[in-house]
Amino acid sequence: AAPGAEIEARVEVRTARGRVVPFTVRTVASAAGSYHLRLPYATRGAPSGVRIAAAYALRCGASRVSLAVDEAAVQRGLEIVGPALCAGTLTPSRAPADEEGESEEKS
């Protein structure tokens, strides 16, 4: 991402009672262009009773991309690959998850 760019991830969570709760998290890219987002909900393989949209919608300026997160990655604290945003070229990215099973996205 461009240094100082705001990155946003958004996903809708539907509860067992049918209530839709939007989850949004934002961060600012570092001077090196990396960003970190904590993504606590799996979009694939989530437990029954809770429905999550098919993918997180990531936004940076006019750039918009989708990112799917597997339940196994959340539960095991695996790293996931995140897309480059607002940069014009793809760069390697990874996302360490914390001990509580929340995935973190980094690009």
Short mmCIF file of N, CA, C and O in Angstrom, two decimals:
data_model
loop_
_atom_site.label_atom_id
_atom_site.label_comp_id
_atom_site.label_asym_id
_atom_site.label_seq_id
_atom_site.Cartn_x
_atom_site.Cartn_y
_atom_site.Cartn_z
N ALA A 1 0.85 -1.19 0.00
CA ALA A 1 0.00 0.00 0.00
C ALA A 1 0.89 1.24 0.00
O ALA A 1 2.04 1.19 0.41
N ALA A 2 0.34 2.31 -0.43
CA ALA A 2 1.08 3.56 -0.39
C ALA A 2 1.31 3.97 1.06
O ALA A 2 0.41 3.83 1.89
N PRO A 3 2.49 4.43 1.41
CA PRO A 3 2.74 4.86 2.79
C PRO A 3 1.68 5.89 3.24
O PRO A 3 1.35 6.81 2.50
N GLY A 4 1.12 5.66 4.42
CA GLY A 4 0.12 6.56 4.98
C GLY A 4 -1.29 6.35 4.47
O GLY A 4 -2.21 7.03 4.93
N ALA A 5 -1.49 5.42 3.55
CA ALA A 5 -2.84 5.17 3.01
C ALA A 5 -3.70 4.46 4.04
O ALA A 5 -3.23 3.62 4.81
N GLU A 6 -5.00 4.81 4.08
CA GLU A 6 -5.92 4.12 4.97
C GLU A 6 -6.44 2.86 4.29
O GLU A 6 -6.87 2.89 3.14
N ILE A 7 -6.38 1.74 5.01
CA ILE A 7 -6.85 0.45 4.53
C ILE A 7 -8.06 0.08 5.39
O ILE A 7 -8.02 0.20 6.61
N GLU A 8 -9.11 -0.41 4.75
CA GLU A 8 -10.31 -0.81 5.47
C GLU A 8 -10.72 -2.21 5.05
O GLU A 8 -10.65 -2.56 3.87
N ALA A 9 -11.12 -3.03 6.02
CA ALA A 9 -11.68 -4.35 5.74
C ALA A 9 -13.07 -4.39 6.35
O ALA A 9 -13.28 -3.94 7.48
N ARG A 10 -14.03 -4.92 5.59
CA ARG A 10 -15.42 -4.96 6.06
C ARG A 10 -16.02 -6.31 5.69
O ARG A 10 -15.79 -6.83 4.60
N VAL A 11 -16.82 -6.84 6.61
CA VAL A 11 -17.56 -8.07 6.34
C VAL A 11 -18.86 -8.02 7.14
O VAL A 11 -18.93 -7.38 8.19
N GLU A 12 -19.90 -8.65 6.61
CA GLU A 12 -21.17 -8.71 7.34
C GLU A 12 -21.30 -10.07 8.02
O GLU A 12 -21.03 -11.11 7.42
N VAL A 13 -21.73 -10.01 9.27
CA VAL A 13 -21.94 -11.21 10.09
C VAL A 13 -23.44 -11.32 10.35
O VAL A 13 -24.06 -10.36 10.82
N ARG A 14 -24.02 -12.48 10.03
CA ARG A 14 -25.45 -12.70 10.30
C ARG A 14 -25.56 -13.69 11.45
O ARG A 14 -25.06 -14.80 11.37
N THR A 15 -26.20 -13.25 12.53
CA THR A 15 -26.33 -14.09 13.72
C THR A 15 -27.38 -15.18 13.51
O THR A 15 -28.14 -15.14 12.54
N ALA A 16 -27.45 -16.12 14.43
CA ALA A 16 -28.42 -17.20 14.37
C ALA A 16 -29.85 -16.66 14.40
O ALA A 16 -30.77 -17.29 13.90
N ARG A 17 -30.04 -15.49 14.96
CA ARG A 17 -31.37 -14.86 15.03
C ARG A 17 -31.66 -14.00 13.80
O ARG A 17 -32.67 -13.33 13.76
N GLY A 18 -30.76 -13.97 12.84
CA GLY A 18 -30.99 -13.24 11.61
C GLY A 18 -30.54 -11.79 11.63
O GLY A 18 -30.71 -11.07 10.66
N ARG A 19 -29.95 -11.35 12.71
CA ARG A 19 -29.47 -9.97 12.81
C ARG A 19 -28.17 -9.83 12.00
O ARG A 19 -27.27 -10.66 12.11
N VAL A 20 -28.06 -8.78 11.19
CA VAL A 20 -26.86 -8.53 10.40
C VAL A 20 -26.03 -7.48 11.13
O VAL A 20 -26.51 -6.40 11.44
N VAL A 21 -24.79 -7.85 11.43
CA VAL A 21 -23.88 -6.97 12.15
C VAL A 21 -22.66 -6.72 11.27
O VAL A 21 -21.92 -7.64 10.95
N PRO A 22 -22.46 -5.47 10.83
CA PRO A 22 -21.27 -5.20 10.03
C PRO A 22 -20.03 -5.14 10.92
O PRO A 22 -20.08 -4.60 12.02
N PHE A 23 -18.94 -5.72 10.44
CA PHE A 23 -17.66 -5.65 11.15
C PHE A 23 -16.72 -4.90 10.23
O PHE A 23 -16.51 -5.28 9.08
N THR A 24 -16.16 -3.81 10.73
CA THR A 24 -15.22 -3.00 9.96
C THR A 24 -14.00 -2.72 10.80
O THR A 24 -14.11 -2.42 11.99
N VAL A 25 -12.83 -2.83 10.19
CA VAL A 25 -11.58 -2.49 10.86
C VAL A 25 -10.75 -1.66 9.88
O VAL A 25 -10.79 -1.90 8.68
N ARG A 26 -10.05 -0.67 10.42
CA ARG A 26 -9.22 0.21 9.58
C ARG A 26 -7.82 0.32 10.16
O ARG A 26 -7.63 0.19 11.36
N THR A 27 -6.89 0.62 9.28
CA THR A 27 -5.51 0.88 9.70
C THR A 27 -4.87 1.81 8.68
O THR A 27 -5.45 2.08 7.63
N VAL A 28 -3.68 2.25 8.98
CA VAL A 28 -2.91 3.12 8.09
C VAL A 28 -1.62 2.39 7.71
O VAL A 28 -0.94 1.83 8.58
N ALA A 29 -1.29 2.40 6.43
CA ALA A 29 -0.07 1.74 5.96
C ALA A 29 1.16 2.44 6.52
O ALA A 29 1.20 3.66 6.65
N SER A 30 2.17 1.64 6.85
CA SER A 30 3.42 2.17 7.39
C SER A 30 4.21 2.91 6.31
O SER A 30 3.87 2.87 5.13
N ALA A 31 5.30 3.52 6.72
CA ALA A 31 6.18 4.22 5.78
C ALA A 31 6.73 3.26 4.73
O ALA A 31 7.04 3.65 3.61
N ALA A 32 6.84 1.98 5.09
CA ALA A 32 7.33 0.96 4.15
C ALA A 32 6.20 0.42 3.27
O ALA A 32 6.45 -0.38 2.37
N GLY A 33 4.96 0.83 3.54
CA GLY A 33 3.83 0.38 2.73
C GLY A 33 3.15 -0.88 3.23
O GLY A 33 2.26 -1.40 2.58
N SER A 34 3.53 -1.38 4.40
CA SER A 34 2.86 -2.58 4.93
C SER A 34 1.67 -2.16 5.78
O SER A 34 1.61 -1.04 6.27
N TYR A 35 0.73 -3.07 5.91
CA TYR A 35 -0.42 -2.81 6.77
C TYR A 35 -0.81 -4.09 7.49
O TYR A 35 -0.53 -5.20 7.03
N HIS A 36 -1.45 -3.92 8.64
CA HIS A 36 -1.86 -5.05 9.48
C HIS A 36 -3.33 -4.85 9.85
O HIS A 36 -3.69 -3.79 10.34
N LEU A 37 -4.13 -5.86 9.62
CA LEU A 37 -5.53 -5.84 9.99
C LEU A 37 -5.85 -7.13 10.74
O LEU A 37 -5.49 -8.21 10.28
N ARG A 38 -6.52 -7.03 11.85
CA ARG A 38 -6.94 -8.21 12.60
C ARG A 38 -8.31 -8.62 12.06
O ARG A 38 -9.26 -7.85 12.14
N LEU A 39 -8.37 -9.80 11.48
CA LEU A 39 -9.59 -10.30 10.86
C LEU A 39 -10.09 -11.52 11.64
O LEU A 39 -9.66 -12.64 11.38
N PRO A 40 -10.99 -11.31 12.59
CA PRO A 40 -11.37 -12.38 13.51
C PRO A 40 -12.43 -13.36 13.01
O PRO A 40 -12.70 -14.35 13.67
N TYR A 41 -13.03 -13.09 11.86
CA TYR A 41 -14.10 -13.96 11.36
C TYR A 41 -13.66 -14.69 10.10
O TYR A 41 -13.18 -14.08 9.16
N ALA A 42 -13.89 -16.00 10.08
CA ALA A 42 -13.63 -16.79 8.88
C ALA A 42 -14.77 -16.58 7.90
O ALA A 42 -15.92 -16.48 8.31
N THR A 43 -14.44 -16.51 6.63
CA THR A 43 -15.48 -16.37 5.61
C THR A 43 -15.76 -17.71 4.93
O THR A 43 -16.71 -17.83 4.18
N ARG A 44 -14.92 -18.71 5.21
CA ARG A 44 -15.13 -20.07 4.69
C ARG A 44 -14.99 -21.04 5.85
O ARG A 44 -14.02 -21.01 6.59
N GLY A 45 -16.01 -21.89 6.01
CA GLY A 45 -15.95 -22.92 7.03
C GLY A 45 -16.29 -22.42 8.43
O GLY A 45 -15.92 -23.04 9.41
N ALA A 46 -17.02 -21.32 8.53
CA ALA A 46 -17.38 -20.77 9.84
C ALA A 46 -18.36 -21.71 10.55
O ALA A 46 -19.10 -22.45 9.90
N PRO A 47 -18.38 -21.68 11.88
CA PRO A 47 -19.29 -22.55 12.63
C PRO A 47 -20.75 -22.30 12.25
O PRO A 47 -21.10 -21.19 11.85
N SER A 48 -21.58 -23.33 12.40
CA SER A 48 -23.00 -23.16 12.09
C SER A 48 -23.64 -22.19 13.08
O SER A 48 -23.15 -22.01 14.19
N GLY A 49 -24.71 -21.61 12.65
CA GLY A 49 -25.41 -20.65 13.51
C GLY A 49 -25.01 -19.21 13.22
O GLY A 49 -25.78 -18.30 13.47
N VAL A 50 -23.82 -19.02 12.70
CA VAL A 50 -23.36 -17.68 12.33
C VAL A 50 -22.99 -17.72 10.86
O VAL A 50 -22.27 -18.62 10.43
N ARG A 51 -23.49 -16.78 10.11
CA ARG A 51 -23.15 -16.72 8.68
C ARG A 51 -22.32 -15.47 8.43
O ARG A 51 -22.66 -14.38 8.86
N ILE A 52 -21.25 -15.67 7.71
CA ILE A 52 -20.34 -14.59 7.37
C ILE A 52 -20.39 -14.42 5.86
O ILE A 52 -20.50 -15.40 5.12
N ALA A 53 -20.27 -13.19 5.38
CA ALA A 53 -20.21 -12.95 3.94
C ALA A 53 -19.09 -13.80 3.34
O ALA A 53 -18.18 -14.25 4.04
N ALA A 54 -19.14 -14.02 2.03
CA ALA A 54 -18.18 -14.89 1.35
C ALA A 54 -16.74 -14.40 1.43
O ALA A 54 -15.81 -15.19 1.32
N ALA A 55 -16.54 -13.10 1.62
CA ALA A 55 -15.19 -12.55 1.69
C ALA A 55 -15.22 -11.18 2.35
O ALA A 55 -16.25 -10.52 2.37
N TYR A 56 -14.09 -10.80 2.90
CA TYR A 56 -13.93 -9.43 3.39
C TYR A 56 -13.80 -8.53 2.18
O TYR A 56 -13.17 -8.90 1.18
N ALA A 57 -14.35 -7.34 2.25
CA ALA A 57 -14.15 -6.32 1.22
C ALA A 57 -13.04 -5.41 1.73
O ALA A 57 -13.19 -4.77 2.77
N LEU A 58 -11.90 -5.40 1.04
CA LEU A 58 -10.79 -4.54 1.42
C LEU A 58 -10.79 -3.32 0.51
O LEU A 58 -11.03 -3.43 -0.69
N ARG A 59 -10.54 -2.16 1.10
CA ARG A 59 -10.57 -0.91 0.35
C ARG A 59 -9.38 -0.04 0.73
O ARG A 59 -9.00 0.04 1.88
N CYS A 60 -8.81 0.58 -0.27
CA CYS A 60 -7.77 1.58 -0.09
C CYS A 60 -7.95 2.57 -1.23
O CYS A 60 -7.67 2.24 -2.38
N GLY A 61 -8.46 3.75 -0.91
CA GLY A 61 -8.75 4.71 -1.97
C GLY A 61 -9.73 4.10 -2.96
O GLY A 61 -10.76 3.57 -2.57
N ALA A 62 -9.40 4.13 -4.24
CA ALA A 62 -10.26 3.56 -5.28
C ALA A 62 -10.05 2.05 -5.44
O ALA A 62 -10.82 1.39 -6.13
N SER A 63 -9.02 1.48 -4.83
CA SER A 63 -8.74 0.04 -4.93
C SER A 63 -9.71 -0.74 -4.06
O SER A 63 -9.90 -0.43 -2.88
N ARG A 64 -10.32 -1.76 -4.65
CA ARG A 64 -11.24 -2.62 -3.92
C ARG A 64 -10.94 -4.06 -4.31
O ARG A 64 -10.88 -4.39 -5.49
N VAL A 65 -10.76 -4.92 -3.31
CA VAL A 65 -10.52 -6.33 -3.56
C VAL A 65 -11.25 -7.15 -2.49
O VAL A 65 -11.63 -6.62 -1.45
N SER A 66 -11.42 -8.43 -2.76
CA SER A 66 -12.03 -9.35 -1.81
C SER A 66 -10.97 -10.28 -1.25
O SER A 66 -10.02 -10.64 -1.95
N LEU A 67 -11.15 -10.67 0.00
CA LEU A 67 -10.22 -11.59 0.65
C LEU A 67 -11.01 -12.60 1.46
O LEU A 67 -11.73 -12.24 2.39
N ALA A 68 -10.90 -13.88 1.10
CA ALA A 68 -11.53 -14.96 1.86
C ALA A 68 -10.57 -15.44 2.94
O ALA A 68 -9.36 -15.48 2.72
N VAL A 69 -11.13 -15.80 4.09
CA VAL A 69 -10.33 -16.27 5.22
C VAL A 69 -10.92 -17.60 5.69
O VAL A 69 -12.09 -17.67 6.04
N ASP A 70 -10.11 -18.66 5.69
CA ASP A 70 -10.56 -19.98 6.12
C ASP A 70 -10.65 -20.08 7.64
O ASP A 70 -9.83 -19.50 8.36
N GLU A 71 -11.62 -20.86 8.11
CA GLU A 71 -11.78 -21.10 9.55
C GLU A 71 -10.52 -21.72 10.14
O GLU A 71 -10.11 -21.37 11.24
N ALA A 72 -9.89 -22.61 9.41
CA ALA A 72 -8.66 -23.24 9.91
C ALA A 72 -7.57 -22.20 10.17
O ALA A 72 -6.83 -22.30 11.16
N ALA A 73 -7.48 -21.21 9.31
CA ALA A 73 -6.47 -20.16 9.50
C ALA A 73 -6.75 -19.36 10.77
O ALA A 73 -5.83 -19.02 11.52
N VAL A 74 -8.02 -19.08 11.02
CA VAL A 74 -8.39 -18.34 12.23
C VAL A 74 -8.13 -19.20 13.47
O VAL A 74 -7.50 -18.75 14.43
N GLN A 75 -8.60 -20.43 13.46
CA GLN A 75 -8.48 -21.31 14.62
C GLN A 75 -7.04 -21.67 14.96
O GLN A 75 -6.69 -21.77 16.12
N ARG A 76 -6.22 -21.89 13.93
CA ARG A 76 -4.83 -22.30 14.17
C ARG A 76 -3.84 -21.15 14.21
O ARG A 76 -2.65 -21.37 14.44
N GLY A 77 -4.32 -19.94 13.98
CA GLY A 77 -3.42 -18.79 14.01
C GLY A 77 -2.44 -18.78 12.85
O GLY A 77 -1.31 -18.34 12.99
N LEU A 78 -2.90 -19.27 11.70
CA LEU A 78 -2.03 -19.33 10.53
C LEU A 78 -1.87 -17.96 9.88
O LEU A 78 -2.70 -17.07 10.05
N GLU A 79 -0.83 -17.83 9.09
CA GLU A 79 -0.63 -16.63 8.30
C GLU A 79 -1.43 -16.75 7.02
O GLU A 79 -1.50 -17.83 6.43
N ILE A 80 -2.01 -15.65 6.59
CA ILE A 80 -2.71 -15.63 5.31
C ILE A 80 -2.09 -14.56 4.44
O ILE A 80 -1.50 -13.61 4.94
N VAL A 81 -2.22 -14.73 3.14
CA VAL A 81 -1.66 -13.76 2.20
C VAL A 81 -2.70 -12.67 1.95
O VAL A 81 -3.86 -12.96 1.67
N GLY A 82 -2.27 -11.45 2.06
CA GLY A 82 -3.15 -10.33 1.79
C GLY A 82 -2.73 -9.63 0.52
O GLY A 82 -1.57 -9.67 0.12
N PRO A 83 -3.66 -8.98 -0.14
CA PRO A 83 -3.35 -8.33 -1.41
C PRO A 83 -2.62 -7.00 -1.22
O PRO A 83 -2.75 -6.35 -0.19
N ALA A 84 -1.88 -6.61 -2.23
CA ALA A 84 -1.30 -5.28 -2.26
C ALA A 84 -2.42 -4.32 -2.65
O ALA A 84 -3.23 -4.63 -3.52
N LEU A 85 -2.49 -3.20 -2.00
CA LEU A 85 -3.52 -2.20 -2.28
C LEU A 85 -2.88 -0.85 -2.49
O LEU A 85 -1.89 -0.53 -1.83
N CYS A 86 -3.42 -0.05 -3.36
CA CYS A 86 -2.97 1.33 -3.58
C CYS A 86 -1.50 1.43 -3.97
O CYS A 86 -0.91 2.48 -3.83
N ALA A 87 -0.90 0.35 -4.41
CA ALA A 87 0.52 0.38 -4.68
C ALA A 87 0.84 0.23 -6.17
O ALA A 87 1.92 0.61 -6.59
N GLY A 88 -0.07 -0.37 -6.91
CA GLY A 88 0.16 -0.56 -8.33
C GLY A 88 0.87 -1.85 -8.67
O GLY A 88 0.77 -2.34 -9.76
N THR A 89 1.62 -2.44 -7.72
CA THR A 89 2.29 -3.71 -7.95
C THR A 89 2.05 -4.62 -6.76
O THR A 89 1.83 -4.16 -5.66
N LEU A 90 2.10 -5.90 -7.00
CA LEU A 90 1.93 -6.85 -5.91
C LEU A 90 3.25 -7.02 -5.17
O LEU A 90 4.31 -7.09 -5.77
N THR A 91 3.15 -7.09 -3.86
CA THR A 91 4.32 -7.33 -3.03
C THR A 91 4.01 -8.51 -2.13
O THR A 91 2.85 -8.78 -1.85
N PRO A 92 5.01 -9.25 -1.66
CA PRO A 92 4.74 -10.36 -0.76
C PRO A 92 4.04 -9.85 0.49
O PRO A 92 4.31 -8.77 0.98
N SER A 93 3.11 -10.64 0.98
CA SER A 93 2.42 -10.27 2.20
C SER A 93 2.09 -11.51 3.00
O SER A 93 1.96 -12.59 2.46
N ARG A 94 1.95 -11.34 4.28
CA ARG A 94 1.57 -12.45 5.15
C ARG A 94 0.87 -11.88 6.36
O ARG A 94 0.96 -10.70 6.64
N ALA A 95 0.18 -12.74 7.08
CA ALA A 95 -0.63 -12.27 8.19
C ALA A 95 -0.54 -13.20 9.38
O ALA A 95 -1.24 -14.20 9.43
N PRO A 96 0.30 -12.93 10.35
CA PRO A 96 0.32 -13.78 11.54
C PRO A 96 -0.95 -13.60 12.34
O PRO A 96 -1.49 -12.50 12.41
N ALA A 97 -1.44 -14.65 12.92
CA ALA A 97 -2.63 -14.57 13.77
C ALA A 97 -2.18 -14.60 15.22
O ALA A 97 -1.13 -15.12 15.56
N ASP A 98 -2.99 -14.02 16.06
CA ASP A 98 -2.64 -14.00 17.48
C ASP A 98 -3.01 -15.31 18.16
O ASP A 98 -3.60 -16.18 17.57
N GLU A 99 -2.70 -15.43 19.44
CA GLU A 99 -2.91 -16.67 20.19
C GLU A 99 -4.38 -17.01 20.34
O GLU A 99 -4.74 -18.13 20.62
N GLU A 100 -5.27 -16.04 20.22
CA GLU A 100 -6.69 -16.30 20.40
C GLU A 100 -7.35 -16.75 19.12
O GLU A 100 -8.57 -16.87 19.07
N GLY A 101 -6.60 -16.96 18.06
CA GLY A 101 -7.16 -17.47 16.82
C GLY A 101 -7.63 -16.40 15.88
O GLY A 101 -8.34 -16.67 14.93
N GLU A 102 -7.26 -15.15 16.11
CA GLU A 102 -7.67 -14.08 15.21
C GLU A 102 -6.62 -13.90 14.14
O GLU A 102 -5.45 -13.79 14.43
N SER A 103 -7.06 -13.88 12.89
CA SER A 103 -6.12 -13.69 11.79
C SER A 103 -5.78 -12.22 11.66
O SER A 103 -6.60 -11.36 11.91
N GLU A 104 -4.59 -11.97 11.26
CA GLU A 104 -4.13 -10.60 11.03
C GLU A 104 -3.61 -10.53 9.62
O GLU A 104 -2.91 -11.40 9.17
N GLU A 105 -3.98 -9.53 8.86
CA GLU A 105 -3.60 -9.40 7.47
C GLU A 105 -2.49 -8.39 7.31
O GLU A 105 -2.51 -7.37 7.94
N LYS A 106 -1.55 -8.69 6.48
CA LYS A 106 -0.39 -7.80 6.29
C LYS A 106 -0.06 -7.76 4.82
O LYS A 106 -0.03 -8.78 4.17
N SER A 107 0.19 -6.57 4.31
CA SER A 107 0.61 -6.45 2.93
C SER A 107 1.70 -5.42 2.82
O SER A 107 1.72 -4.47 3.53
#
